PDB file of C-alpha atoms in Angstrom:
ATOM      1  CA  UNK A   1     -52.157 -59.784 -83.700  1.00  0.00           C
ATOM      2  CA  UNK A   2     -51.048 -60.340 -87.473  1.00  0.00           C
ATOM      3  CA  UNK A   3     -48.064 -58.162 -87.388  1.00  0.00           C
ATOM      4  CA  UNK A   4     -46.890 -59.779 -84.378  1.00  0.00           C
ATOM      5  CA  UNK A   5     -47.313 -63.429 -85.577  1.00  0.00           C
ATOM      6  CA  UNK A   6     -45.826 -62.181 -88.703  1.00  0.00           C
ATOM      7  CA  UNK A   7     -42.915 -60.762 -87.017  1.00  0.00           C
ATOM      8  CA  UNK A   8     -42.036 -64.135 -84.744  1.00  0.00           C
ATOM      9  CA  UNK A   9     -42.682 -65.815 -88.045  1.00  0.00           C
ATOM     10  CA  UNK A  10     -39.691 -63.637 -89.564  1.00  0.00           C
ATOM     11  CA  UNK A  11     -37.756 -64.036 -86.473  1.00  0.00           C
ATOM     12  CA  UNK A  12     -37.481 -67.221 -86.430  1.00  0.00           C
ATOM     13  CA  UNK A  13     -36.709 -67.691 -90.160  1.00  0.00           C
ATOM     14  CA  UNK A  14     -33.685 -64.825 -90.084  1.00  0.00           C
ATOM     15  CA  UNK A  15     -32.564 -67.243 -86.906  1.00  0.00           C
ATOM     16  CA  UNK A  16     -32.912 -69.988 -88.685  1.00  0.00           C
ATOM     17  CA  UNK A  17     -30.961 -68.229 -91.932  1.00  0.00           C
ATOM     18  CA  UNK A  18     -27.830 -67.495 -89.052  1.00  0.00           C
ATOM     19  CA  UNK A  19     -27.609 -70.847 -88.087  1.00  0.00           C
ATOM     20  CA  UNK A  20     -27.367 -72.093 -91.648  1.00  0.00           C
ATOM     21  CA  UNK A  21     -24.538 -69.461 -91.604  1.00  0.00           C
ATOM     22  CA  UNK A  22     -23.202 -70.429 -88.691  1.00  0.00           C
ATOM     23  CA  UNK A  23     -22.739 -73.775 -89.869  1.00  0.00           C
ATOM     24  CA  UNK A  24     -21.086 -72.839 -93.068  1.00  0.00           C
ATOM     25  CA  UNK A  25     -18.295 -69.982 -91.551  1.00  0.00           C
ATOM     26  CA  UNK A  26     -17.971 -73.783 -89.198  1.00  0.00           C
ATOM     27  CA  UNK A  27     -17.173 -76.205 -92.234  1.00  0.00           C
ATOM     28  CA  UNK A  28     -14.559 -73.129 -93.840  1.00  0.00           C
ATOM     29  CA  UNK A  29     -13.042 -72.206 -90.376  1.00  0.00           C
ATOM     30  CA  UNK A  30     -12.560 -75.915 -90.257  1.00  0.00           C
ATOM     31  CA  UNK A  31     -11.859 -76.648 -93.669  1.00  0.00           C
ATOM     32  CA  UNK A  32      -9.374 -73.531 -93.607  1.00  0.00           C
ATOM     33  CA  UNK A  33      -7.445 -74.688 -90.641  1.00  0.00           C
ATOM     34  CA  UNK A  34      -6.459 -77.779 -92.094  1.00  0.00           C
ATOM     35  CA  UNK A  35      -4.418 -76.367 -94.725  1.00  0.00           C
ATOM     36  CA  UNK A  36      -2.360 -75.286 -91.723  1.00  0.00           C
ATOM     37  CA  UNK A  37      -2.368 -78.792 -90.211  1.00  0.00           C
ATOM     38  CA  UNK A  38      -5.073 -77.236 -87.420  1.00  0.00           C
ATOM     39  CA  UNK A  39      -8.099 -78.398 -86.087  1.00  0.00           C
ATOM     40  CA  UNK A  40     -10.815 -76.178 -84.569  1.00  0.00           C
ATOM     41  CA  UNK A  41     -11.957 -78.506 -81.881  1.00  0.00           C
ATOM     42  CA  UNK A  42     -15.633 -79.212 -81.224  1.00  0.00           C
ATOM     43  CA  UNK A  43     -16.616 -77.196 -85.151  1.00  0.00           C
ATOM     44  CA  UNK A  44     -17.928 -81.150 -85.861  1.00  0.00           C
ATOM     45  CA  UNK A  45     -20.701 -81.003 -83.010  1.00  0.00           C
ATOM     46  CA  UNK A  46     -21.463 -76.910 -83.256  1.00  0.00           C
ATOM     47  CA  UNK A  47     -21.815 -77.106 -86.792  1.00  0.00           C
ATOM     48  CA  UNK A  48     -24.701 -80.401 -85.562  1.00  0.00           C
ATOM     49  CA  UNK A  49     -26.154 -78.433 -83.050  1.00  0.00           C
ATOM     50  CA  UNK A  50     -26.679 -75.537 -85.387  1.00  0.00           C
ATOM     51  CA  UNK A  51     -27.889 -77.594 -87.919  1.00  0.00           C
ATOM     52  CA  UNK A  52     -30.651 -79.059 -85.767  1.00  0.00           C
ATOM     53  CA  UNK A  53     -31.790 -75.650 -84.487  1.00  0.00           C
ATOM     54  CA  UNK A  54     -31.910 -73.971 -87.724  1.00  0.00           C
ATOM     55  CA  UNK A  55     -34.282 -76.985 -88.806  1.00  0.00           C
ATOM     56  CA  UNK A  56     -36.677 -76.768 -86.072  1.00  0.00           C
ATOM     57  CA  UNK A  57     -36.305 -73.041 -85.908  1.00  0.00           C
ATOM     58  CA  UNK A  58     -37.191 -73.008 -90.124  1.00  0.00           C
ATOM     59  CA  UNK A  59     -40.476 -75.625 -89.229  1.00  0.00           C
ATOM     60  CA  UNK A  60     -43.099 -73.267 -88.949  1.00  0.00           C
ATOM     61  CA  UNK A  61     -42.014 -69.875 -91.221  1.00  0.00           C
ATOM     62  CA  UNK A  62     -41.942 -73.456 -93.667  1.00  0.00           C
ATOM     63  CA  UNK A  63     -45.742 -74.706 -92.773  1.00  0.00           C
ATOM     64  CA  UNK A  64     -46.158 -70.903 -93.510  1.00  0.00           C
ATOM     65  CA  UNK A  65     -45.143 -70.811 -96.862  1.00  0.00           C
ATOM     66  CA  UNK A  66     -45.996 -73.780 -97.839  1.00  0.00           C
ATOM     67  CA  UNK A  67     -43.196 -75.674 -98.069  1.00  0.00           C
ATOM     68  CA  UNK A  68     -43.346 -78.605 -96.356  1.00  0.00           C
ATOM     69  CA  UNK A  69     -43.944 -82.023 -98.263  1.00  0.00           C
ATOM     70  CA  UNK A  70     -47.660 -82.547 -97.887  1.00  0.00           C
ATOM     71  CA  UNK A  71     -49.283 -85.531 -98.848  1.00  0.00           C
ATOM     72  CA  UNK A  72     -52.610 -84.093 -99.791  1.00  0.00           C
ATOM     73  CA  UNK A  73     -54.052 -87.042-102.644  1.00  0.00           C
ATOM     74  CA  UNK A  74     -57.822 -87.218-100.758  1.00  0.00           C
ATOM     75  CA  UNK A  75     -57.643 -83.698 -99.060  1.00  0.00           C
ATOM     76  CA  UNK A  76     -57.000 -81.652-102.783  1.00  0.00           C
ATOM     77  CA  UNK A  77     -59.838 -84.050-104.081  1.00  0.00           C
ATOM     78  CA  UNK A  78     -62.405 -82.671-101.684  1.00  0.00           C
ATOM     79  CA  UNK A  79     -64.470 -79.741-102.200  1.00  0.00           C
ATOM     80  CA  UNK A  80     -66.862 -77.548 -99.624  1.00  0.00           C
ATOM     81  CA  UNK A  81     -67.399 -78.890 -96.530  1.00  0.00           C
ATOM     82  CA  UNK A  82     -65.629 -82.275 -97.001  1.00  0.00           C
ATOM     83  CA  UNK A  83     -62.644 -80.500 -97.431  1.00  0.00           C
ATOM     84  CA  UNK A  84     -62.937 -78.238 -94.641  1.00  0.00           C
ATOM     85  CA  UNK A  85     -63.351 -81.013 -92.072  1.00  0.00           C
ATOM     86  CA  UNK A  86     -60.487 -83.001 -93.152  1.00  0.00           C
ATOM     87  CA  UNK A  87     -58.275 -79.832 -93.532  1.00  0.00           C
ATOM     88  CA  UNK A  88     -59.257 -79.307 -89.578  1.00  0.00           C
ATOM     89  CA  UNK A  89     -58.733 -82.970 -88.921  1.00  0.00           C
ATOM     90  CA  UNK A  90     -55.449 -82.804 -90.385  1.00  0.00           C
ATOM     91  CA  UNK A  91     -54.913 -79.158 -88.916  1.00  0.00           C
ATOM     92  CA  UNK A  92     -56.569 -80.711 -85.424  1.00  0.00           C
ATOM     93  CA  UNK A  93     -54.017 -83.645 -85.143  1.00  0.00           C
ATOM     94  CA  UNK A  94     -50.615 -81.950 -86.374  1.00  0.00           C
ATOM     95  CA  UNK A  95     -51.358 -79.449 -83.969  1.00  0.00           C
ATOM     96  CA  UNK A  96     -52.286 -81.644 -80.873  1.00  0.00           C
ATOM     97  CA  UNK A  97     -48.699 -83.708 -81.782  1.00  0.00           C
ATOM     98  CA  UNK A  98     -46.442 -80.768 -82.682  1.00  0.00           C
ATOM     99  CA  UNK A  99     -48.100 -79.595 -79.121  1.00  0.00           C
ATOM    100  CA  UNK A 100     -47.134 -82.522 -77.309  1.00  0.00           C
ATOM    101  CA  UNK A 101     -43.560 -82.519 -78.690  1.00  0.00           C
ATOM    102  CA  UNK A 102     -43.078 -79.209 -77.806  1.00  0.00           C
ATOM    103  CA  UNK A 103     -44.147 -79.283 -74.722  1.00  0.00           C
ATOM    104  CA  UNK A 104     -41.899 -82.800 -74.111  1.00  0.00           C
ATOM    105  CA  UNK A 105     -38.744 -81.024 -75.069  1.00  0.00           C
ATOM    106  CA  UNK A 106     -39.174 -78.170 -73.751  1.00  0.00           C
ATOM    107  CA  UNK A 107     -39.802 -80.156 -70.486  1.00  0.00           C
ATOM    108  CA  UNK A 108     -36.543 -82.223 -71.832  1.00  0.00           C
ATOM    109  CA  UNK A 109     -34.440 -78.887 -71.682  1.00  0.00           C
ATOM    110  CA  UNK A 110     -35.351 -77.581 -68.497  1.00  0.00           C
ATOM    111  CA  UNK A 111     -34.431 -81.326 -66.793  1.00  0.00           C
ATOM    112  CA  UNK A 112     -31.071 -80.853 -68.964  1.00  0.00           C
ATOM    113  CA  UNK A 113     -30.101 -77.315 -67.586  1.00  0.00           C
ATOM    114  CA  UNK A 114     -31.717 -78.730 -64.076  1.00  0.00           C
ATOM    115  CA  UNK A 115     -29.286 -81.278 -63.843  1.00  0.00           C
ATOM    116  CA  UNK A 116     -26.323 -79.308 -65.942  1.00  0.00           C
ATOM    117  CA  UNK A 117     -26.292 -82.044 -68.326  1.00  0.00           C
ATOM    118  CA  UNK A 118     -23.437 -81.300 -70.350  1.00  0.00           C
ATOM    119  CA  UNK A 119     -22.450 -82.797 -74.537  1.00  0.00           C
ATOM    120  CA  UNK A 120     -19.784 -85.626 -74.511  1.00  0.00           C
ATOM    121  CA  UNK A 121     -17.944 -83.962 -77.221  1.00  0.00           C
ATOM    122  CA  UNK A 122     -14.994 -81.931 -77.365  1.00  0.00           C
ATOM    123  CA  UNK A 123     -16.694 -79.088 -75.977  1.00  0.00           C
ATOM    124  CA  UNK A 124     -18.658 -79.471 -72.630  1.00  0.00           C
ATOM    125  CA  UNK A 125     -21.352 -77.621 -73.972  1.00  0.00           C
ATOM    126  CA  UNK A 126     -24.605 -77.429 -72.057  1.00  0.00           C
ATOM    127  CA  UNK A 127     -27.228 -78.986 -73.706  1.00  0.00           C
ATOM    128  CA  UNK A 128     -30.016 -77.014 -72.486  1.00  0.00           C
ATOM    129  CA  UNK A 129     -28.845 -74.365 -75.036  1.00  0.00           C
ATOM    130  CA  UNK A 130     -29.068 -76.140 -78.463  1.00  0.00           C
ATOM    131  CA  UNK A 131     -32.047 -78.107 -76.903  1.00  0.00           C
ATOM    132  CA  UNK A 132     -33.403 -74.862 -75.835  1.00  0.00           C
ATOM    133  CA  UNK A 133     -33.420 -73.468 -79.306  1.00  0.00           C
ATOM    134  CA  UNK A 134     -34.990 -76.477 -80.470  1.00  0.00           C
ATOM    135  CA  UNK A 135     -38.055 -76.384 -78.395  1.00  0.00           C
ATOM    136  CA  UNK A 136     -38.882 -72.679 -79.435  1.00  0.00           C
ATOM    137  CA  UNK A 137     -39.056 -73.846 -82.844  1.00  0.00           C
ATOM    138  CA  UNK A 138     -41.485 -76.214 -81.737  1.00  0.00           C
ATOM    139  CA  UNK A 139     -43.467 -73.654 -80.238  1.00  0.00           C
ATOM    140  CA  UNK A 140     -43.516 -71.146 -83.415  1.00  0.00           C
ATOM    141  CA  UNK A 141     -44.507 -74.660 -85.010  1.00  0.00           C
ATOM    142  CA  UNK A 142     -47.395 -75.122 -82.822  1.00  0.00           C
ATOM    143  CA  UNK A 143     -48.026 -71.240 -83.046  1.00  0.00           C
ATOM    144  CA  UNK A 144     -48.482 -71.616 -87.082  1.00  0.00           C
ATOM    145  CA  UNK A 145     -50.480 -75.027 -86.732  1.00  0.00           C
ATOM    146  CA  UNK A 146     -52.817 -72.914 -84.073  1.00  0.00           C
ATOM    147  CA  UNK A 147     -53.142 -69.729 -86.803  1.00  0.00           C
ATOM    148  CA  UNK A 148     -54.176 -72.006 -89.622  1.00  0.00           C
ATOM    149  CA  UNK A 149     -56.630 -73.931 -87.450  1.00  0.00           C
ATOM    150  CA  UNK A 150     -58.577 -70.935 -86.488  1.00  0.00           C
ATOM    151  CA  UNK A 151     -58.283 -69.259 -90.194  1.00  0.00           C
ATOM    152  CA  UNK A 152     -59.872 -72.486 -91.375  1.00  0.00           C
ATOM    153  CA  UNK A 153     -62.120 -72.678 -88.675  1.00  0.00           C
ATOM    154  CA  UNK A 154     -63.379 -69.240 -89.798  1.00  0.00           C
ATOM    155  CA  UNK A 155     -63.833 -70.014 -93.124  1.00  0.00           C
ATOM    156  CA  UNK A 156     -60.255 -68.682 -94.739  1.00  0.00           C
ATOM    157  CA  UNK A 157     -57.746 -71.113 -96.643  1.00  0.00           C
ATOM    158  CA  UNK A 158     -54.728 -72.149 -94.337  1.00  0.00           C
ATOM    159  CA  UNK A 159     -51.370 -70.213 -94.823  1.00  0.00           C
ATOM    160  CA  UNK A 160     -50.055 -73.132 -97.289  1.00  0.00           C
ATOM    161  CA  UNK A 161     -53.032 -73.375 -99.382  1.00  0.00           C
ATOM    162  CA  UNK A 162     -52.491 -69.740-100.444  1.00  0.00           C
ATOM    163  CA  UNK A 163     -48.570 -69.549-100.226  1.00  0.00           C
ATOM    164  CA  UNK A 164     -48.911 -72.745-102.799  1.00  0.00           C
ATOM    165  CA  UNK A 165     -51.209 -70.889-105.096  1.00  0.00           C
ATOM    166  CA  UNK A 166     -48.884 -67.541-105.069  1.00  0.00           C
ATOM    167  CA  UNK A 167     -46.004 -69.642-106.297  1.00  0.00           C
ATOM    168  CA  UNK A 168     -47.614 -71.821-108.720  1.00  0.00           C
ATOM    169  CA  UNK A 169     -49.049 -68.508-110.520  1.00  0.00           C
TER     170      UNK A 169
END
């Protein structure tokens, strides 16, 4: 079960790596054809669409590795058993809301390529397929929230606590 949670993990962070990409061969393409008094049309809204997937699809290899900005002023106070409740509170309520959001847009996407909603831009792209990329970030998000509930749950430190202690050392 670990390798395979590591390897969506990966997945979706080398995804999330070719969007970035993506958006950057975008801004030179675009930057490029100007010199040439060109325009690449629709490289504006691709290069947006990219960037919001490669967020969402970076959100949980990011819980992961403990980089996300965590406000943790009472939870790194605690000690024992005190902190182990609030770390499954906190654990407990991101996951039940990154749950709900997921499950919202992916709901969201499937009414968008239901009704062939297409983008207003340049391109009529359909927006099931940027929203669609969105939503399985989500999901890997809830998947990570899910693994570090049930490693604190059985006693082990959540994925961030120990990424943030490998990089501090």
């Amino acid at each position: 079960m670990r390798t395979a949670l590591s390897i969506l993990y990966r997945t979706a962070e080398i995804l999330g790596a070719v969007l970035l990409a993506a958006i950057a061969v975008l801004i030179v393409t675009q930057v490029a054809s100007r010199l040439f008094d060109r325009m690449v049309p629709g490289a504006d809204e691709l290069a947006g669409y990219c960037m919001a997937a490669s967020f969402f699809m970076m959100l949980g290899p990011a819980l992961r590795r403990g980089a996300h900005i965590r406000v943790g002023v009472l939870v790194e106070r605690l000690r024992g058993a005190p902190r182990r409740a609030m770390e499954l509170l906190c654990l407990g309520f991101a996951t039940a809301l990154s749950g709900y959001f997921a499950w919202y847009w992916a709901r969201m996407t499937y009414d968008s390529y239901d009704f062939g909603d297409l983008s207003q831009g340049v391109l009529p792209i359909p927006l099931w397929m940027p929203q669609s990329l969105m939503a399985v970030g989500l999901v890997v998000l809830v998947i990570a929230l899910v693994d570090d509930l049930v490693a604190v749950l059985l006693g082990r430190e959540a994925s961030y606590q120990h990424a943030g202690m490998q990089s501090e050392g």
